[in-house]
PDB file of C-alpha atoms in Angstrom:
ATOM      1  CA  MET A  93       0.000   0.000   0.000  1.00 91.00           C
ATOM      2  CA  LYS A  94       1.489   3.297  -1.144  1.00 97.00           C
ATOM      3  CA  ILE A  95      -0.829   6.292  -0.777  1.00 98.00           C
ATOM      4  CA  ILE A  96      -0.309  10.049  -0.480  1.00 98.00           C
ATOM      5  CA  LEU A  97      -3.106  12.066   1.122  1.00 98.00           C
ATOM      6  CA  SER A  98      -2.756  15.773   0.371  1.00 98.00           C
ATOM      7  CA  GLY A  99      -4.410  18.626   2.251  1.00 97.00           C
ATOM      8  CA  GLY A 100      -4.422  20.587  -1.012  1.00 96.00           C
ATOM      9  CA  GLY A 101      -2.719  23.815  -1.984  1.00 94.00           C
ATOM     10  CA  LYS A 102      -0.945  25.559  -4.835  1.00 91.00           C
ATOM     11  CA  ARG A 103       1.913  24.073  -6.846  1.00 89.00           C
ATOM     12  CA  GLU A 104       4.630  25.701  -4.767  1.00 92.00           C
ATOM     13  CA  GLN A 105       3.017  24.395  -1.566  1.00 95.00           C
ATOM     14  CA  THR A 106       2.597  20.769  -2.636  1.00 95.00           C
ATOM     15  CA  ARG A 107       5.945  20.252  -4.351  1.00 95.00           C
ATOM     16  CA  GLU A 108       7.252  17.810  -1.720  1.00 95.00           C
ATOM     17  CA  LEU A 109       4.078  15.710  -1.865  1.00 97.00           C
ATOM     18  CA  ASP A 110       4.150  15.723  -5.663  1.00 97.00           C
ATOM     19  CA  SER A 111       7.780  14.639  -5.567  1.00 97.00           C
ATOM     20  CA  ILE A 112       6.998  11.623  -3.377  1.00 97.00           C
ATOM     21  CA  PHE A 113       4.356  10.491  -5.875  1.00 98.00           C
ATOM     22  CA  PHE A 114       6.508  10.869  -8.987  1.00 97.00           C
ATOM     23  CA  ASN A 115       9.496   9.216  -7.339  1.00 97.00           C
ATOM     24  CA  LEU A 116       7.263   6.197  -6.698  1.00 97.00           C
ATOM     25  CA  VAL A 117       5.676   5.936 -10.162  1.00 97.00           C
ATOM     26  CA  LYS A 118       8.889   6.857 -12.031  1.00 95.00           C
ATOM     27  CA  GLU A 119       8.253   6.840 -15.809  1.00 94.00           C
ATOM     28  CA  ASN A 120       5.208   4.577 -15.637  1.00 96.00           C
ATOM     29  CA  LYS A 121       1.711   5.502 -16.739  1.00 97.00           C
ATOM     30  CA  VAL A 122      -0.505   7.563 -14.425  1.00 98.00           C
ATOM     31  CA  ILE A 123      -4.295   7.812 -14.659  1.00 98.00           C
ATOM     32  CA  PHE A 124      -6.024  11.041 -13.651  1.00 98.00           C
ATOM     33  CA  ILE A 125      -9.565  10.739 -12.250  1.00 98.00           C
ATOM     34  CA  PRO A 126     -11.400  14.116 -12.523  1.00 97.00           C
ATOM     35  CA  HIS A 127     -14.822  13.139 -11.187  1.00 98.00           C
ATOM     36  CA  SER A 128     -14.821  15.433  -8.171  1.00 97.00           C
ATOM     37  CA  ARG A 129     -15.555  18.060 -10.838  1.00 96.00           C
ATOM     38  CA  LYS A 130     -18.592  18.469 -13.080  1.00 95.00           C
ATOM     39  CA  ASN A 131     -18.295  16.920 -16.553  1.00 95.00           C
ATOM     40  CA  GLU A 132     -17.897  20.294 -18.228  1.00 97.00           C
ATOM     41  CA  GLU A 133     -14.924  21.038 -15.951  1.00 96.00           C
ATOM     42  CA  PHE A 134     -12.940  17.893 -16.843  1.00 96.00           C
ATOM     43  CA  GLY A 135     -10.930  19.636 -19.561  1.00 95.00           C
ATOM     44  CA  SER A 136      -9.819  22.572 -17.429  1.00 95.00           C
ATOM     45  CA  SER A 137      -9.067  20.236 -14.528  1.00 95.00           C
ATOM     46  CA  PHE A 138      -6.848  18.071 -16.731  1.00 96.00           C
ATOM     47  CA  SER A 139      -5.065  21.143 -18.075  1.00 95.00           C
ATOM     48  CA  TRP A 140      -4.308  22.271 -14.525  1.00 94.00           C
ATOM     49  CA  VAL A 141      -2.935  18.851 -13.584  1.00 94.00           C
ATOM     50  CA  LYS A 142      -0.731  18.710 -16.691  1.00 95.00           C
ATOM     51  CA  GLU A 143       0.660  22.193 -16.105  1.00 94.00           C
ATOM     52  CA  ASN A 144       1.143  21.901 -12.345  1.00 93.00           C
ATOM     53  CA  LEU A 145       1.975  18.219 -11.804  1.00 93.00           C
ATOM     54  CA  PHE A 146       3.058  16.248 -14.843  1.00 95.00           C
ATOM     55  CA  LEU A 147       5.059  18.774 -16.860  1.00 93.00           C
ATOM     56  CA  PRO A 148       7.115  20.218 -13.945  1.00 93.00           C
ATOM     57  CA  PHE A 149       8.329  16.682 -13.208  1.00 94.00           C
ATOM     58  CA  GLY A 150       8.920  15.848 -16.863  1.00 94.00           C
ATOM     59  CA  HIS A 151       6.346  13.061 -16.699  1.00 95.00           C
ATOM     60  CA  ASN A 152       4.881  12.280 -20.109  1.00 92.00           C
ATOM     61  CA  SER A 153       2.962   9.035 -19.609  1.00 96.00           C
ATOM     62  CA  PHE A 154      -0.498   9.993 -18.383  1.00 96.00           C
ATOM     63  CA  GLU A 155      -4.134  10.052 -19.401  1.00 96.00           C
ATOM     64  CA  MET A 156      -7.499  11.136 -18.031  1.00 98.00           C
ATOM     65  CA  TRP A 157     -10.403   8.719 -17.655  1.00 98.00           C
ATOM     66  CA  THR A 158     -13.691  10.547 -18.138  1.00 97.00           C
ATOM     67  CA  ASN A 159     -15.856   7.400 -18.022  1.00 97.00           C
ATOM     68  CA  LEU A 160     -15.301   4.886 -15.227  1.00 97.00           C
ATOM     69  CA  ASP A 161     -18.159   2.544 -16.181  1.00 96.00           C
ATOM     70  CA  ASN A 162     -17.038  -1.030 -16.899  1.00 94.00           C
ATOM     71  CA  LYS A 163     -13.414  -0.298 -16.002  1.00 97.00           C
ATOM     72  CA  SER A 164     -11.585  -3.254 -14.490  1.00 97.00           C
ATOM     73  CA  ILE A 165      -8.210  -3.915 -12.911  1.00 97.00           C
ATOM     74  CA  GLU A 166      -7.088  -5.214 -16.310  1.00 97.00           C
ATOM     75  CA  ASP A 167      -7.492  -1.708 -17.709  1.00 97.00           C
ATOM     76  CA  LEU A 168      -4.873  -0.594 -15.177  1.00 97.00           C
ATOM     77  CA  LYS A 169      -2.298  -3.275 -16.008  1.00 95.00           C
ATOM     78  CA  ASP A 170       0.050  -0.728 -17.622  1.00 95.00           C
ATOM     79  CA  ALA A 171      -0.500   1.955 -14.969  1.00 97.00           C
ATOM     80  CA  LYS A 172       1.549   2.499 -11.823  1.00 98.00           C
ATOM     81  CA  GLY A 173      -0.275   5.492 -10.379  1.00 98.00           C
ATOM     82  CA  ILE A 174      -3.715   7.059  -9.999  1.00 98.00           C
ATOM     83  CA  ILE A 175      -4.396  10.689  -9.119  1.00 98.00           C
ATOM     84  CA  LEU A 176      -7.764  11.484  -7.554  1.00 98.00           C
ATOM     85  CA  GLY A 177      -8.197  15.194  -8.100  1.00 96.00           C
ATOM     86  CA  GLY A 178      -9.691  17.834  -5.851  1.00 95.00           C
ATOM     87  CA  GLY A 179     -13.179  19.295  -6.083  1.00 96.00           C
ATOM     88  CA  ASN A 180     -16.444  18.104  -4.562  1.00 98.00           C
ATOM     89  CA  THR A 181     -15.910  15.145  -2.231  1.00 98.00           C
ATOM     90  CA  PHE A 182     -19.519  13.939  -2.268  1.00 98.00           C
ATOM     91  CA  ARG A 183     -19.691  13.908  -6.065  1.00 98.00           C
ATOM     92  CA  LEU A 184     -16.435  11.968  -6.348  1.00 98.00           C
ATOM     93  CA  LEU A 185     -17.460   9.231  -3.914  1.00 98.00           C
ATOM     94  CA  LYS A 186     -20.861   8.856  -5.584  1.00 98.00           C
ATOM     95  CA  VAL A 187     -19.314   8.407  -9.040  1.00 98.00           C
ATOM     96  CA  LEU A 188     -16.771   5.891  -7.735  1.00 98.00           C
ATOM     97  CA  ARG A 189     -19.576   3.866  -6.149  1.00 98.00           C
ATOM     98  CA  ASP A 190     -22.083   4.128  -9.009  1.00 97.00           C
ATOM     99  CA  SER A 191     -19.475   3.008 -11.560  1.00 98.00           C
ATOM    100  CA  ASN A 192     -18.168   0.297  -9.214  1.00 97.00           C
ATOM    101  CA  PHE A 193     -14.703   1.773  -9.764  1.00 98.00           C
ATOM    102  CA  ILE A 194     -14.205   1.940  -5.997  1.00 97.00           C
ATOM    103  CA  LYS A 195     -13.661  -1.834  -6.029  1.00 97.00           C
ATOM    104  CA  VAL A 196     -11.127  -1.494  -8.829  1.00 98.00           C
ATOM    105  CA  LEU A 197      -9.357   1.208  -6.848  1.00 98.00           C
ATOM    106  CA  LYS A 198      -9.152  -1.054  -3.782  1.00 97.00           C
ATOM    107  CA  GLU A 199      -7.646  -3.854  -5.858  1.00 97.00           C
ATOM    108  CA  PHE A 200      -5.177  -1.445  -7.465  1.00 98.00           C
ATOM    109  CA  ILE A 201      -3.998  -0.403  -3.993  1.00 97.00           C
ATOM    110  CA  GLU A 202      -3.708  -4.025  -2.891  1.00 96.00           C
ATOM    111  CA  ARG A 203      -1.538  -4.738  -5.953  1.00 95.00           C
ATOM    112  CA  GLU A 204       0.937  -2.025  -4.912  1.00 94.00           C
ATOM    113  CA  GLY A 205      -0.388   0.663  -7.226  1.00 97.00           C
ATOM    114  CA  VAL A 206       0.356   4.208  -6.036  1.00 98.00           C
ATOM    115  CA  VAL A 207      -2.602   6.509  -5.301  1.00 98.00           C
ATOM    116  CA  TYR A 208      -2.321  10.267  -4.834  1.00 98.00           C
ATOM    117  CA  GLY A 209      -5.470  11.748  -3.291  1.00 98.00           C
ATOM    118  CA  ILE A 210      -5.647  15.527  -3.478  1.00 98.00           C
ATOM    119  CA  SER A 211      -8.131  17.275  -1.165  1.00 97.00           C
ATOM    120  CA  ALA A 212     -11.473  15.640  -2.091  1.00 98.00           C
ATOM    121  CA  GLY A 213      -9.508  12.751  -3.561  1.00 98.00           C
ATOM    122  CA  ALA A 214      -7.768  12.276  -0.219  1.00 98.00           C
ATOM    123  CA  ILE A 215     -10.895  12.567   1.922  1.00 98.00           C
ATOM    124  CA  ILE A 216     -12.739   9.719   0.160  1.00 98.00           C
ATOM    125  CA  LEU A 217      -9.824   7.415   1.014  1.00 98.00           C
ATOM    126  CA  THR A 218     -10.392   7.865   4.758  1.00 98.00           C
ATOM    127  CA  LYS A 219     -13.104   6.718   7.173  1.00 97.00           C
ATOM    128  CA  ASP A 220     -15.832   9.374   7.021  1.00 97.00           C
ATOM    129  CA  ILE A 221     -16.243  12.110   4.402  1.00 98.00           C
ATOM    130  CA  ILE A 222     -18.452  14.157   6.736  1.00 97.00           C
ATOM    131  CA  THR A 223     -15.273  16.228   7.226  1.00 98.00           C
ATOM    132  CA  ALA A 224     -15.841  17.684   3.747  1.00 97.00           C
ATOM    133  CA  LYS A 225     -19.200  19.158   4.707  1.00 95.00           C
ATOM    134  CA  PRO A 226     -17.915  22.504   6.052  1.00 93.00           C
ATOM    135  CA  LEU A 227     -16.298  23.272   2.662  1.00 95.00           C
ATOM    136  CA  ASP A 228     -18.310  21.184   0.133  1.00 96.00           C
ATOM    137  CA  LYS A 229     -22.011  21.030  -0.720  1.00 96.00           C
ATOM    138  CA  ASN A 230     -23.621  17.591  -0.822  1.00 97.00           C
ATOM    139  CA  GLU A 231     -25.392  18.393  -4.084  1.00 95.00           C
ATOM    140  CA  VAL A 232     -25.649  14.715  -5.051  1.00 97.00           C
ATOM    141  CA  LYS A 233     -27.576  13.937  -1.823  1.00 97.00           C
ATOM    142  CA  LEU A 234     -25.149  11.202  -0.796  1.00 97.00           C
ATOM    143  CA  GLU A 235     -26.373   9.481   2.369  1.00 96.00           C
ATOM    144  CA  ASP A 236     -23.686   6.877   3.068  1.00 97.00           C
ATOM    145  CA  LEU A 237     -20.616   8.966   3.884  1.00 97.00           C
ATOM    146  CA  SER A 238     -18.233   6.113   4.638  1.00 97.00           C
ATOM    147  CA  GLY A 239     -14.943   6.239   2.758  1.00 97.00           C
ATOM    148  CA  MET A 240     -12.256   3.639   2.059  1.00 97.00           C
ATOM    149  CA  ASP A 241     -10.695   3.913   5.540  1.00 97.00           C
ATOM    150  CA  VAL A 242      -6.998   3.610   4.607  1.00 97.00           C
ATOM    151  CA  LEU A 243      -6.129   5.373   7.902  1.00 96.00           C
ATOM    152  CA  GLU A 244      -7.854   2.636   9.900  1.00 93.00           C
ATOM    153  CA  GLY A 245     -10.540   4.626  11.672  1.00 94.00           C
ATOM    154  CA  LYS A 246      -9.310   8.189  11.130  1.00 97.00           C
ATOM    155  CA  SER A 247     -10.693  10.891   8.855  1.00 98.00           C
ATOM    156  CA  ILE A 248      -8.994  14.010   7.490  1.00 98.00           C
ATOM    157  CA  PHE A 249      -9.942  17.667   7.204  1.00 98.00           C
ATOM    158  CA  CYS A 250      -8.250  19.243   4.168  1.00 98.00           C
ATOM    159  CA  HIS A 251      -7.271  22.917   3.752  1.00 98.00           C
ATOM    160  CA  TYR A 252      -7.022  23.016   7.540  1.00 98.00           C
ATOM    161  CA  GLU A 253      -6.621  26.341   9.361  1.00 97.00           C
ATOM    162  CA  LYS A 254      -6.976  27.098  13.062  1.00 98.00           C
ATOM    163  CA  LYS A 255     -10.295  28.856  12.420  1.00 97.00           C
ATOM    164  CA  TYR A 256     -11.848  25.434  11.709  1.00 98.00           C
ATOM    165  CA  ASP A 257     -11.065  23.988  15.155  1.00 98.00           C
ATOM    166  CA  GLY A 258     -14.601  24.509  16.452  1.00 97.00           C
ATOM    167  CA  VAL A 259     -16.137  22.869  13.382  1.00 96.00           C
ATOM    168  CA  ILE A 260     -13.764  19.910  13.670  1.00 97.00           C
ATOM    169  CA  PHE A 261     -14.480  19.404  17.373  1.00 97.00           C
ATOM    170  CA  ASP A 262     -18.207  19.416  16.589  1.00 96.00           C
ATOM    171  CA  LEU A 263     -17.613  16.607  14.072  1.00 95.00           C
ATOM    172  CA  VAL A 264     -15.408  14.710  16.511  1.00 96.00           C
ATOM    173  CA  ASN A 265     -17.979  14.899  19.296  1.00 94.00           C
ATOM    174  CA  ASN A 266     -21.186  14.478  17.297  1.00 91.00           C
ATOM    175  CA  ARG A 267     -19.921  11.886  14.818  1.00 89.00           C
ATOM    176  CA  ASP A 268     -17.635  10.100  17.290  1.00 88.00           C
ATOM    177  CA  ILE A 269     -14.659  10.154  14.908  1.00 94.00           C
ATOM    178  CA  GLU A 270     -10.979  11.077  15.061  1.00 97.00           C
ATOM    179  CA  VAL A 271      -9.797  13.703  12.590  1.00 98.00           C
ATOM    180  CA  ILE A 272      -6.411  14.819  11.270  1.00 98.00           C
ATOM    181  CA  GLY A 273      -6.341  18.416  10.051  1.00 98.00           C
ATOM    182  CA  LEU A 274      -4.055  18.788   7.026  1.00 98.00           C
ATOM    183  CA  PRO A 275      -3.028  22.353   6.122  1.00 98.00           C
ATOM    184  CA  GLU A 276      -2.360  23.148   2.485  1.00 97.00           C
ATOM    185  CA  GLY A 277       1.042  21.775   1.537  1.00 97.00           C
ATOM    186  CA  THR A 278       0.869  19.042   4.187  1.00 98.00           C
ATOM    187  CA  GLY A 279      -0.079  15.416   3.735  1.00 98.00           C
ATOM    188  CA  ILE A 280       0.189  11.861   4.970  1.00 98.00           C
ATOM    189  CA  TYR A 281       2.385   9.313   3.214  1.00 98.00           C
ATOM    190  CA  ILE A 282       1.257   5.719   3.744  1.00 98.00           C
ATOM    191  CA  ASN A 283       3.871   3.084   2.937  1.00 96.00           C
ATOM    192  CA  ARG A 284       2.415  -0.271   3.958  1.00 89.00           C
ATOM    193  CA  ASN A 285       1.957  -0.057   7.746  1.00 88.00           C
ATOM    194  CA  VAL A 286       3.896   3.204   8.199  1.00 95.00           C
ATOM    195  CA  LYS A 287       1.920   6.459   8.051  1.00 97.00           C
ATOM    196  CA  LYS A 288       3.908   9.702   8.341  1.00 97.00           C
ATOM    197  CA  ILE A 289       3.190  13.409   8.176  1.00 98.00           C
ATOM    198  CA  VAL A 290       4.981  14.968   5.192  1.00 98.00           C
ATOM    199  CA  GLY A 291       5.145  18.412   3.635  1.00 96.00           C
ATOM    200  CA  SER A 292       5.731  21.928   4.878  1.00 90.00           C
ATOM    201  CA  ASN A 293       3.678  22.391   8.062  1.00 95.00           C
ATOM    202  CA  PRO A 294       2.581  20.318  11.068  1.00 98.00           C
ATOM    203  CA  ALA A 295      -0.770  18.547  11.015  1.00 98.00           C
ATOM    204  CA  PHE A 296      -3.168  18.355  13.959  1.00 98.00           C
ATOM    205  CA  PHE A 297      -4.943  15.375  15.485  1.00 98.00           C
ATOM    206  CA  PHE A 298      -8.404  15.858  17.029  1.00 98.00           C
ATOM    207  CA  SER A 299     -10.127  13.327  19.286  1.00 96.00           C
ATOM    208  CA  LYS A 300     -12.480  13.197  22.277  1.00 94.00           C
ATOM    209  CA  LYS A 301      -9.793  11.620  24.425  1.00 91.00           C
ATOM    210  CA  LEU A 302      -6.766  13.759  23.539  1.00 92.00           C
ATOM    211  CA  GLY A 303      -8.348  17.000  22.384  1.00 96.00           C
ATOM    212  CA  LYS A 304      -6.052  18.684  19.862  1.00 98.00           C
ATOM    213  CA  LYS A 305      -2.515  17.409  19.387  1.00 97.00           C
ATOM    214  CA  GLU A 306       0.176  18.644  16.997  1.00 98.00           C
ATOM    215  CA  LEU A 307       1.700  16.133  14.591  1.00 98.00           C
ATOM    216  CA  LYS A 308       5.146  17.262  13.449  1.00 98.00           C
ATOM    217  CA  ILE A 309       6.637  16.625  10.014  1.00 97.00           C
ATOM    218  CA  GLY A 310       8.032  13.094   9.981  1.00 96.00           C
ATOM    219  CA  GLU A 311       5.893  11.971  12.914  1.00 96.00           C
ATOM    220  CA  GLU A 312       3.966   8.735  12.518  1.00 94.00           C
ATOM    221  CA  VAL A 313       0.188   8.856  12.652  1.00 90.00           C
TER     222      VAL A 313
END
């Protein structure tokens, strides 16, 4: 299991997280999944990813999948990495479920494929996407908010700033979950059983038992 969960941010903020991903996939093919965006935004989303991720690292083997229906693990046999882009978390999870691609994604991870979740793309990989609610609208009326739980019981709050502490504690207390706040430019790198904070700023762990606790760069989650 090799996964990078990014709190989001601009190109100059996420450069270390991007570097981890491209060092893992090397020259192999990468698939970009844009479905946290509306269909008419796929083109502009792909252009942003090419300009800000692929081209700066000299990576030329990539494609965007606009239709996930009937995709199987065999379609990923030549791919080493998947990027789940940022946007609306609820929309992304609904599309992954409706197309059954979420099962393909799980198998890809189990087969040592590398997944880079950016903002919304990172949130759906964790336990409970309710943490997206303060910043995203649930326009698709998604009721089951359970994610893929790669952090084994923990959820993340992307684009974290101190001003969101009250909102996060409400989620922690009312939803009975543990949350890691990831500022822009900060992420979690999961390499098998090791989960470490990476990037430019500390993260913060929120729970009923411990309250708020700082997680320094390099510290294990």
